[in-house]
Coordinates of C-alpha atoms and ligand atoms in Angstrom, one line a residue:
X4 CA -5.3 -30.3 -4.2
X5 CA -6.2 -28.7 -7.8
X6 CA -3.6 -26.3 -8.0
X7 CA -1.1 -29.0 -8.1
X8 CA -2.5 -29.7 -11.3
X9 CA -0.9 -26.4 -12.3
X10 CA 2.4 -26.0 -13.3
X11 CA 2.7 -22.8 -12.0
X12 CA 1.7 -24.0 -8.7
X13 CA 3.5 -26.6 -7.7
X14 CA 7.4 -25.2 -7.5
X15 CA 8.0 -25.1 -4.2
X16 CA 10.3 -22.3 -4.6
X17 CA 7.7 -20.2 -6.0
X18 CA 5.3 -20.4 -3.3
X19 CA 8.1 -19.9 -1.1
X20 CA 8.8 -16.8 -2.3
X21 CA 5.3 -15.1 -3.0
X22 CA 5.1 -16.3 0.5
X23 CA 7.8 -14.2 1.8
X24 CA 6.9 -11.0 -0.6
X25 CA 3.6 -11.2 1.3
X26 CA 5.1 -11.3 4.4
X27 CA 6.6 -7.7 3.9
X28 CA 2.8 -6.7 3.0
X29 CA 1.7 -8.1 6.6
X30 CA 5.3 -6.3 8.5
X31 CA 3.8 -3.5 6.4
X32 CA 0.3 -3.6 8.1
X33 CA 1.5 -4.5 11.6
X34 CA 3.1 -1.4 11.8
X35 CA 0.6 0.5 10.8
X36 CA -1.9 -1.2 12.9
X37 CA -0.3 -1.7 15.9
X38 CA -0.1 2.2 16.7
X39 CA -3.9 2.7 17.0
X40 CA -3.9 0.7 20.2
X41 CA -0.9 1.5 21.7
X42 CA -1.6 5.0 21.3
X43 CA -3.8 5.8 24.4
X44 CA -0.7 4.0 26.5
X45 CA 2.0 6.0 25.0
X46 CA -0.2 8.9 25.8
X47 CA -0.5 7.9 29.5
X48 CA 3.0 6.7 29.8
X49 CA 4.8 9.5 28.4
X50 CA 2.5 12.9 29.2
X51 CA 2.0 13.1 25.8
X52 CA -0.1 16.2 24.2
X53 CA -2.2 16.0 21.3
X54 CA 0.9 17.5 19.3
X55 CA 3.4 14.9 20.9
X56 CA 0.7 12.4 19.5
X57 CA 0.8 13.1 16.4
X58 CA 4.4 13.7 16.3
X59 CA 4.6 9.7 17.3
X60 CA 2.4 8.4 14.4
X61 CA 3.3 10.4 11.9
X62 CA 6.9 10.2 12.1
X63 CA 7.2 6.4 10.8
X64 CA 5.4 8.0 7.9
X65 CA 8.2 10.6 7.3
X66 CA 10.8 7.4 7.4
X67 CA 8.3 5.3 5.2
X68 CA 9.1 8.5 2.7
X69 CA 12.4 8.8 2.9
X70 CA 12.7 4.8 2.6
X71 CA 10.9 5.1 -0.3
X72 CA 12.6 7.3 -1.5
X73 CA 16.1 6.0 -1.5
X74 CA 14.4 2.2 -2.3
X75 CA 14.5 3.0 -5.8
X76 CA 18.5 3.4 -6.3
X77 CA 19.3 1.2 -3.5
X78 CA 17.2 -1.7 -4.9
X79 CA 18.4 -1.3 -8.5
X80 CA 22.4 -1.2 -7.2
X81 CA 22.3 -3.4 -4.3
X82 CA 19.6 -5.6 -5.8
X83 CA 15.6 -6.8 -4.9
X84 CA 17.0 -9.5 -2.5
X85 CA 19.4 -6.8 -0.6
X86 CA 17.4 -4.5 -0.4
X87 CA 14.2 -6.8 1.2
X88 CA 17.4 -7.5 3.6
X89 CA 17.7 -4.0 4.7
X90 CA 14.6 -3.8 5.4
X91 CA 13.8 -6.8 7.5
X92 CA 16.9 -5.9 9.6
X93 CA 15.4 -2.4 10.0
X94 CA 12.0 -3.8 11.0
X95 CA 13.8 -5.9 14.0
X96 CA 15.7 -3.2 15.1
X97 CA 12.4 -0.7 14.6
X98 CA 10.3 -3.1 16.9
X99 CA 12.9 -3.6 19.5
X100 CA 13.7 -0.4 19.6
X101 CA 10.2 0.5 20.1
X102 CA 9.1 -2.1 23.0
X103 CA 12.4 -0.9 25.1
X104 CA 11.7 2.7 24.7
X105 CA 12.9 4.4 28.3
X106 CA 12.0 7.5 26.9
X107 CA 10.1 9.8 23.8
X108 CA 13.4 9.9 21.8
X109 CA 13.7 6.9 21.5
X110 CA 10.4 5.9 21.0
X111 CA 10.2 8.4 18.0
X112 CA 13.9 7.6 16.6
X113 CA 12.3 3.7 16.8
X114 CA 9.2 4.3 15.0
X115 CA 11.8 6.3 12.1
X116 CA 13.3 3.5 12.0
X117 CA 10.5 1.4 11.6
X118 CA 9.2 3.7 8.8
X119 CA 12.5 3.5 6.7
X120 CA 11.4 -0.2 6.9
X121 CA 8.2 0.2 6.0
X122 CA 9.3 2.5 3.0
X123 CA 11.5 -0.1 1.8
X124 CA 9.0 -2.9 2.1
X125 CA 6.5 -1.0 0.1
X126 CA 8.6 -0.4 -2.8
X127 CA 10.9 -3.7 -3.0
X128 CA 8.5 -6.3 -1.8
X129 CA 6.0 -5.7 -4.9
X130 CA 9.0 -5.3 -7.3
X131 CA 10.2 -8.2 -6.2
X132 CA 7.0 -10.4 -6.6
X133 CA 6.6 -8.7 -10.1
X134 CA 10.2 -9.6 -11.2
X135 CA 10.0 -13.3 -9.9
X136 CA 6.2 -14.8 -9.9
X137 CA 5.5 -16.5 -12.9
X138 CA 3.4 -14.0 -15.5
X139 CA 0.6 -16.5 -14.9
X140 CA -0.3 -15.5 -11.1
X141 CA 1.7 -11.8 -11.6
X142 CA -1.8 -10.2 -12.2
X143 CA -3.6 -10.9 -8.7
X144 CA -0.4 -10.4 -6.8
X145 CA -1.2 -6.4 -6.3
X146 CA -4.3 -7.0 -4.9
X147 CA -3.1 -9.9 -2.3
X148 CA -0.5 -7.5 -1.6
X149 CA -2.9 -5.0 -0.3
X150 CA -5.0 -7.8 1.1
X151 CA -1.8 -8.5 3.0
X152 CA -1.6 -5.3 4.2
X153 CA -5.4 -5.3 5.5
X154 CA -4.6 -9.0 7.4
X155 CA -1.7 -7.6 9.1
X156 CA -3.7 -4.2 10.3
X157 CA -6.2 -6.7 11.5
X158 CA -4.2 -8.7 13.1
X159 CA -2.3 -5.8 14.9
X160 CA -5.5 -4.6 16.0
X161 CA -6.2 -8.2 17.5
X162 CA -2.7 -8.0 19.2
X163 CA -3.5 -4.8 20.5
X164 CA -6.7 -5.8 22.3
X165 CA -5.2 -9.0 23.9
X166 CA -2.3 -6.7 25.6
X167 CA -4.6 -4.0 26.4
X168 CA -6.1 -5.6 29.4
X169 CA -2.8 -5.6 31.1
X170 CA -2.1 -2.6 29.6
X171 CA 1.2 -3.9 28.2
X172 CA 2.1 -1.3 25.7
X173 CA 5.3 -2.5 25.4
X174 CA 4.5 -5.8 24.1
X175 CA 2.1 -4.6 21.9
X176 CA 4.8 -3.0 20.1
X177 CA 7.3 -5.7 20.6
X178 CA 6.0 -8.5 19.2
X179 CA 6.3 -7.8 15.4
X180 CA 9.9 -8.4 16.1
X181 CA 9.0 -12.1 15.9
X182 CA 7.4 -11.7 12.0
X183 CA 10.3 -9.4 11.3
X184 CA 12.6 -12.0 12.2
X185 CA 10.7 -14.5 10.0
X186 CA 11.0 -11.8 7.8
X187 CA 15.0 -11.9 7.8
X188 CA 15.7 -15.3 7.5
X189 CA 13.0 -15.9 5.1
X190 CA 14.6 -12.9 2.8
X191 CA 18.3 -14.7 3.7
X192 CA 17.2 -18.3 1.8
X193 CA 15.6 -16.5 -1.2
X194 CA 17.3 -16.2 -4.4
X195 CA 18.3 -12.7 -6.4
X196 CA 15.5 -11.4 -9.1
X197 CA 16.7 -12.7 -12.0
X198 CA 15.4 -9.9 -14.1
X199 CA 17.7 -7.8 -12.2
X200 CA 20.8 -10.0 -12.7
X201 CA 20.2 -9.5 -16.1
X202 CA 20.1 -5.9 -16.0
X203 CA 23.0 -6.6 -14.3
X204 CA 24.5 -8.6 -17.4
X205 CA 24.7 -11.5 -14.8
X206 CA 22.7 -14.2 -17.6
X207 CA 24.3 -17.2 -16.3
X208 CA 23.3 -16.7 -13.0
X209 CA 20.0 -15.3 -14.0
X210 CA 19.3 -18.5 -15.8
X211 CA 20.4 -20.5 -12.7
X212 CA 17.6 -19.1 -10.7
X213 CA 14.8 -19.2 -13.2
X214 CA 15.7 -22.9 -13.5
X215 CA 15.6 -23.1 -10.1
X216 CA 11.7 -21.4 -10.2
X217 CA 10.3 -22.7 -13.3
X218 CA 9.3 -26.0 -13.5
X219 CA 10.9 -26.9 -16.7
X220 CA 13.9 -25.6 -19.0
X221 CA 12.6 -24.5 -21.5
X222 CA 10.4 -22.8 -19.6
X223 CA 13.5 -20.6 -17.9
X224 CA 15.2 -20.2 -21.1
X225 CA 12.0 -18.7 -22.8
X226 CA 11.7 -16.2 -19.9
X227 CA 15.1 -15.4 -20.0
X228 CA 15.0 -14.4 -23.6
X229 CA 12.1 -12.3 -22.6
X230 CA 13.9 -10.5 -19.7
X231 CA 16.9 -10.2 -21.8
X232 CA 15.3 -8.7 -24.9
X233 CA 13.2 -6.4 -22.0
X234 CA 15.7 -5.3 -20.0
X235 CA 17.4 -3.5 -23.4
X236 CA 15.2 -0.9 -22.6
X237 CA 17.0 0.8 -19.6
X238 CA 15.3 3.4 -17.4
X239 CA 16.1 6.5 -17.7
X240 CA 13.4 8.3 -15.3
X241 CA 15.0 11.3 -14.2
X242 CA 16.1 12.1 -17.6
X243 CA 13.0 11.2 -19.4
X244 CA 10.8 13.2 -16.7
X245 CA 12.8 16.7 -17.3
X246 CA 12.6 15.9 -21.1
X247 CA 9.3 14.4 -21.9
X248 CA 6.4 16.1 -21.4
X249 CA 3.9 13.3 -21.5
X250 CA 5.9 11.5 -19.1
X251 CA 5.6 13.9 -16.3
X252 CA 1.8 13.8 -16.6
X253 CA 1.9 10.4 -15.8
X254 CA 4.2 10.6 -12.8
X255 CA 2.1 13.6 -11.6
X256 CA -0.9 11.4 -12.1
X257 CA 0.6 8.9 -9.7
X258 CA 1.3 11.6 -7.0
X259 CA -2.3 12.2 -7.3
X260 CA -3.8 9.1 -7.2
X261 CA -1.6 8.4 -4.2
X262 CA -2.9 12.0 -2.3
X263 CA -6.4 10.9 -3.8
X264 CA -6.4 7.8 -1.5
X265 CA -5.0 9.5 1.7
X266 CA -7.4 12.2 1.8
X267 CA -10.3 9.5 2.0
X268 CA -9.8 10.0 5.6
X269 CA -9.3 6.1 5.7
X270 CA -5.8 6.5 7.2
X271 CA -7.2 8.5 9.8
X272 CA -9.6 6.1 11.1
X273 CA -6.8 3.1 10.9
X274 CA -4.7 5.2 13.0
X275 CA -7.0 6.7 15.7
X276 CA -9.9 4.3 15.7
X277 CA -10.6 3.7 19.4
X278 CA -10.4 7.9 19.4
X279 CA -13.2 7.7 16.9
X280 CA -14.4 5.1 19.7
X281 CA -14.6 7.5 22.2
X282 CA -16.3 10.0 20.6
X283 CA -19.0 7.8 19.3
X284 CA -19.2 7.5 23.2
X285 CA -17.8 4.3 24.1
X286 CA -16.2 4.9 26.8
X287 CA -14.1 1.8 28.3
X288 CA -11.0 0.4 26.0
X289 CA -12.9 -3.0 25.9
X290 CA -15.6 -1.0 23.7
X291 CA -12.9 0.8 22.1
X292 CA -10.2 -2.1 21.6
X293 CA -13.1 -4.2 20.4
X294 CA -14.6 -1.8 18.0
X295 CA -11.1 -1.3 16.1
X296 CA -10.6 -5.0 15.7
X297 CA -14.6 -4.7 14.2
X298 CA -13.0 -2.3 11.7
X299 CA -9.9 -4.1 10.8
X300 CA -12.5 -7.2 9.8
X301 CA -14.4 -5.5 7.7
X302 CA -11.4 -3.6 5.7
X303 CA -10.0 -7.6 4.8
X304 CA -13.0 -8.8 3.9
X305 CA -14.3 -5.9 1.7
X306 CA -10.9 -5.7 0.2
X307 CA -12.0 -9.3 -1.6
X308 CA -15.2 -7.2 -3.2
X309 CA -12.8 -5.4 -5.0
X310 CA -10.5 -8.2 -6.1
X311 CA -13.5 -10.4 -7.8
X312 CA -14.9 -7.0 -9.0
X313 CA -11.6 -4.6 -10.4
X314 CA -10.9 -6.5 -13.8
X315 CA -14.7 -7.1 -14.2
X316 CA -16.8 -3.9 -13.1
X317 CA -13.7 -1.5 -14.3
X318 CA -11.4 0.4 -12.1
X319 CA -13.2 3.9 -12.8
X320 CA -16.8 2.8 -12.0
X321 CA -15.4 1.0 -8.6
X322 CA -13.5 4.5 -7.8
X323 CA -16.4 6.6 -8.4
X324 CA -18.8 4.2 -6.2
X325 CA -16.4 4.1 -3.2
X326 CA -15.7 7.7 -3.2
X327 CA -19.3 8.4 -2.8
X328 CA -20.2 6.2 -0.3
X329 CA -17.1 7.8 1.6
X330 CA -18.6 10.9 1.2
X331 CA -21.6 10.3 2.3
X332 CA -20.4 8.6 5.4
X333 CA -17.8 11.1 6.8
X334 CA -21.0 13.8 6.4
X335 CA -23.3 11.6 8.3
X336 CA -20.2 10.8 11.0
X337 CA -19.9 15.1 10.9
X338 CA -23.7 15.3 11.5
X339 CA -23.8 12.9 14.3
X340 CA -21.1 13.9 16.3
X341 CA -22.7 17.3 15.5
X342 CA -26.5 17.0 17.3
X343 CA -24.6 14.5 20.0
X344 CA -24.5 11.3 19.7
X345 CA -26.1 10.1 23.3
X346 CA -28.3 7.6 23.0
X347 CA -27.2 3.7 22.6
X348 CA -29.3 3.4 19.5
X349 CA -26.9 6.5 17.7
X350 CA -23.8 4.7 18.9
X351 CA -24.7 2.0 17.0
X352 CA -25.7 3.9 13.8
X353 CA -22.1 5.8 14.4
X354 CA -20.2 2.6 13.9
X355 CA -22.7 1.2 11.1
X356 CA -21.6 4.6 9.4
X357 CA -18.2 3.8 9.9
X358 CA -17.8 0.3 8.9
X359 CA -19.8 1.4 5.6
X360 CA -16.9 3.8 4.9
X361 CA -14.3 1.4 5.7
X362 CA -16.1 -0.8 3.1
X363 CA -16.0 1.8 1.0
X364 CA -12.4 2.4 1.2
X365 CA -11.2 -1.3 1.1
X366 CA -13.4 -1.9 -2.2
X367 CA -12.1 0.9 -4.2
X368 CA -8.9 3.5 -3.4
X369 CA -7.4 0.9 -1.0
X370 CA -6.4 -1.7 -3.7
X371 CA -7.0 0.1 -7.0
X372 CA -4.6 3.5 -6.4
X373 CA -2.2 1.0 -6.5
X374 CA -3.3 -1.2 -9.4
X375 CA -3.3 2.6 -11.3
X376 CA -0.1 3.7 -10.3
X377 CA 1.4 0.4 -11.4
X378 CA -0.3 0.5 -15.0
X379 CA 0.3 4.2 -15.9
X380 CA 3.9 4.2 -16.3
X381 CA 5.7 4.1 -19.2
X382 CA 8.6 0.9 -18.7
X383 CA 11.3 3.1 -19.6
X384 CA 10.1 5.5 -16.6
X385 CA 8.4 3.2 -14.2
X386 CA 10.8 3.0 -11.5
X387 CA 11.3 6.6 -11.2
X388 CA 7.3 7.0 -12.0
X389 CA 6.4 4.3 -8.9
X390 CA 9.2 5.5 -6.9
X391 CA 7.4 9.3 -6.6
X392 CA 4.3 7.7 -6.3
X393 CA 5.0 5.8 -3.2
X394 CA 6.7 8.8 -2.2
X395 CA 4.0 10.3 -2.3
X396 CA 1.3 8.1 -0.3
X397 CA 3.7 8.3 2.8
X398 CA 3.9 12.1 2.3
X399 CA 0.3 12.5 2.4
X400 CA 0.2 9.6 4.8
X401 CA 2.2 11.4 7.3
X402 CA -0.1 14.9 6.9
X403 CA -3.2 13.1 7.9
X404 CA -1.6 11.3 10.5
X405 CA 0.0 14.6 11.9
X406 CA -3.1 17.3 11.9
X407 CA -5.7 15.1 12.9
X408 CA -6.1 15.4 16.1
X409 CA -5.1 19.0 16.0
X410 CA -7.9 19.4 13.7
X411 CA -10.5 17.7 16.0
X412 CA -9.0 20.1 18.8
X413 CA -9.3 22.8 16.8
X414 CA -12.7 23.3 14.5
X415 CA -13.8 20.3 16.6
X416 CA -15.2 16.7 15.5
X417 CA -18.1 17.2 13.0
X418 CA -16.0 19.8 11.0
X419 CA -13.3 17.9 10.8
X420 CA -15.2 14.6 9.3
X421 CA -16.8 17.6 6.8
X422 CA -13.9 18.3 5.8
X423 CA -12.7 15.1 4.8
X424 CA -16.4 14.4 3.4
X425 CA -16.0 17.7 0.8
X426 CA -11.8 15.8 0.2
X427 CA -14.2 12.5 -0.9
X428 CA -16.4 15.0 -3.1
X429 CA -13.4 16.2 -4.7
X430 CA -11.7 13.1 -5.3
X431 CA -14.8 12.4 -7.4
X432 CA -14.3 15.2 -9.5
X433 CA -11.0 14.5 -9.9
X434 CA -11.4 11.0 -10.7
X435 CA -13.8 12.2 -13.7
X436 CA -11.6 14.7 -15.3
X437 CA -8.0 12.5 -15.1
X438 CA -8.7 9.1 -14.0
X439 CA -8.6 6.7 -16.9
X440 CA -10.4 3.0 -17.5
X441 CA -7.8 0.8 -17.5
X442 CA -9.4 -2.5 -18.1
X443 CA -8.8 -4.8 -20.5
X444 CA -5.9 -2.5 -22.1
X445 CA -2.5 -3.8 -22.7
X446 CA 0.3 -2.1 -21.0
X447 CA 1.8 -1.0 -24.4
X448 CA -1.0 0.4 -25.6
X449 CA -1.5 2.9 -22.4
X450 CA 2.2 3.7 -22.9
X451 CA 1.6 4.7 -26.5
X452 CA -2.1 7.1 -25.9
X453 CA 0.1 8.8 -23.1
X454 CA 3.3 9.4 -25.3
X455 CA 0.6 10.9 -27.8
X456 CA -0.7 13.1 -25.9
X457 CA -3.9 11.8 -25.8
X458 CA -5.8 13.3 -22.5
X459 CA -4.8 11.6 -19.4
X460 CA -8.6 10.3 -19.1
X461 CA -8.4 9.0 -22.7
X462 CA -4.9 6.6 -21.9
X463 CA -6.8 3.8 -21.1
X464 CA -8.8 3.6 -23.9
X465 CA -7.9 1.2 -27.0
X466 CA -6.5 3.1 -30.5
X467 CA -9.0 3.2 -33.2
X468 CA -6.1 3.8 -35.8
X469 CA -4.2 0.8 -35.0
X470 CA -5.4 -3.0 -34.8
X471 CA -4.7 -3.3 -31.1
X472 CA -4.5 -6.9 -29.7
X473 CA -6.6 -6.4 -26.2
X474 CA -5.1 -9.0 -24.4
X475 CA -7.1 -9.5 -20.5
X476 CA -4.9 -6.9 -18.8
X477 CA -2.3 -8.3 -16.5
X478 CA -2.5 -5.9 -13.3
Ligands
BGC511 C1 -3.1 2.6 2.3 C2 -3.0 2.9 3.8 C3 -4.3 2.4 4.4 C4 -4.5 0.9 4.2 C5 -5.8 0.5 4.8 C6 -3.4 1.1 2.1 O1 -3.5 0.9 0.7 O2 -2.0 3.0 1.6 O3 -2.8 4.2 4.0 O4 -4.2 2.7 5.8 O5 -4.5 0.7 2.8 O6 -6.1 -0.8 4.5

């Protein structure tokens, strides 16, 4: 194999542990998957309404939140490695929960549950990965994360359709408790961050485990004088968003990015894609069940356009394209459910329509809204800064997930894929006036334009007044 040439590549331990980190990213995507197809069951099972419904998907988002939320003090007291703990355990008892569910209550305390996990996950896992990979292979690992995520949709979706013919709901639901468990006993071998045993003033053990990673001495004591001289720098979020000015745009700037991404519509259709199914007018769950696993396929394999295109093409110019070809899909979805769609032929342009917008999606907002809200944060701010940014992608995850099938029961189907085609229009707008370029920029440099004020637009782009070393931008 080549990569063994590379030194980076061929400690064990590393792999190991990028492995595990990704793991989270697939727990991550099974659960967000898995509820598509198990919805129409859960439906049938329970009596549910449309309300009940949407009470069911959205509240994992609500616990993905509120794990998000506390990740951010829990991680930096109990540690990365605790933390990822937590969170597995909760994913076991989440899934289990779920699959024995006698009745709603427990089903929706279960799927809680199974957000706090999620919540956790999608804060610790990449900090993790950041804090331990080697700065060689830290770039990509943003993008596998959310390729990660996409793979463990798809495979959820797959899941789905091979219980659906028995209609075993249950299993459906209970089977991630077997990656979960993986999950666990992976997280129980791994070692502690060492970045954050130094912030811990724990520098013997730090170096232990860098040792342990790196593939030679020197190599672990040159990073650990890094981390050390680093870590000096101690966040101070909360403080430093009610005092600085400049910092608050940024972490607003996150918030938005994150609602920018949501109000794609894109969570919709991963949620209730056999719904959109049905009313493209395939009427048996084979057609349905199939179709979604169609649309999972398609959102892993455009998510590899926009790795091999986001450092060369530009993060801006990628946003701009896949907002607009969002847009123009969701209006021609609203125009065909609106003349009818009866005929096999419009079926078939339905889900062509679709699968174009789920490219869409996957090439731009899906991986690069979290690329930006990674680069845009000053280092004495960015935990608090990513912290309300995850935040906020479950908060607007959760308000999709709960209005829309109230909104297709209310102004009906082709106003309600209107809508979210005018959201795409405005995300374009908004990505003109505050979305800046971020390619090929050092960290340091964005951190300096934003702390001068410059306009958030203008953050990514290199100082004239100072010679600027533009190193290829790790992402
Ligand atoms: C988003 C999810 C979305 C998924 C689809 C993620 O980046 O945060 O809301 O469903 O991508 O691949």
């Amino acid at each position: 194999m080549s990569t063994l040439t590379s030194p980076v590549n061929t400690n064990r331990q590393t792999i190991l542990v990028c492995f595990l980190a990704a793991l989270a990213g697939l727990l991550f995507g099974l659960d967000m998957g898995v509820i598509a197809g198990a919805l129409p069951f859960l439906a049938q099972e329970f009596t549910l309404s449309s309300h009940s419904q949407e009470v069911v998907v959205s509240v994992m988002m609500f616990g993905a939140a509120l794990g998000a939320l506390c990740s951010g003090p829990m991680s930096s007291s109990l540690g990365r490695r605790k933390s990822l703990l937590i969170g597995a355990l909760l994913f076991v008892v989440g899934s289990v929960g779920c699959a024995m569910a006698p009745a709603l209550s427990v089903l929706v305390i279960s799927r809680f549950i199974l957000g706090l996990a999620v919540g956790v996950a999608s804060f610790t896992a990449p900090l993790y990965l950041s804090e331990i990979a080697p700065e060689r292979i830290r770039g990509s690992m943003i993008s596998l994360y959310q390729l990660m995520i996409t793979i463990g949709i798809l495979a959820a979706f797959l899941s789905d359709t091979a219980f659906s013919a028995g209609g075993h709901w249950r299993w459906m639901l209970g089977i991630i408790t077997f990656p979960a468990l993986v999950l666990f006993i992976g997280v129980l071998t791994l070692p502690e961050s060492p970045r954050w045993l130094a912030m811990k003033d724990r520098h013997e053990l730090a170096a232990k485990v860098l040792k342990l990673l790196r593939n030679s001495d020197q190599e672990a004591r040159e990073e650990l004088a890094q981390i050390r001289e680093s870590v000096k720098m101690k966040q101070r979020g909360l403080q430093l968003f009610r005092h600085n000015p400049h910092f608050r745009r940024s972490t607003y700037l996150g918030v938005l990015l994150q609602f920018m991404q949501q109000f794609t519509g894109m969570t919709v259709i991963m949620y209730y894609a056999p719904k959109i199914f049905e009313i493209a007018g395939f009427t048996t769950t084979r057609e349905q069940m199939w179709g979604t696993v169609i649309a999972g396929l398609t959102n892993v394999l455009a998510t590899f356009i926009a790795i091999g295109l986001v450092d060369r093409w530009g993060r801006k110019p990628i946003l701009k394209l896949g907002f607009s070809v969002m847009a123009v899909c969701m209006g021609l979805l609203g125009y065909l459910f609106y003349s009818g769609i009866s005929a096999g032929a419009e079926q078939y342009v339905a889900v062509a329509v679709l699968l174009i917008f789920i490219t869409g999606f996957a090439m731009s907002a899906g991986p690069l809204i979290w690329v930006l809200c990674s680069e845009i944060q000053p280092l004495a701010g960015r935990d608090f800064g990513v912290t309300c940014s995850t935040m906020a992608n479950w908060i607007a995850n959760m308000m999709i997930g709960a209005t829309f099938l109230t909104l297709i029961d209310t102004i009906g189907s082709p106003n309600t894929f209107w809508l979210y085609a005018l959201l795409n229009v405005v995300c374009i707008v908004l990505t003109l006036i505050f979305v800046p370029e971020t390619k090929n920029i050092s960290l340091e440099n964005i951190e300096r334009n934003l702390m001068r004020g410059a306009p958030l637009r203008h953050i990514g782009q290199t100082p004239h007044t100072h010679s600027v070393i533009t190193t290829e931008r790790s992402l």
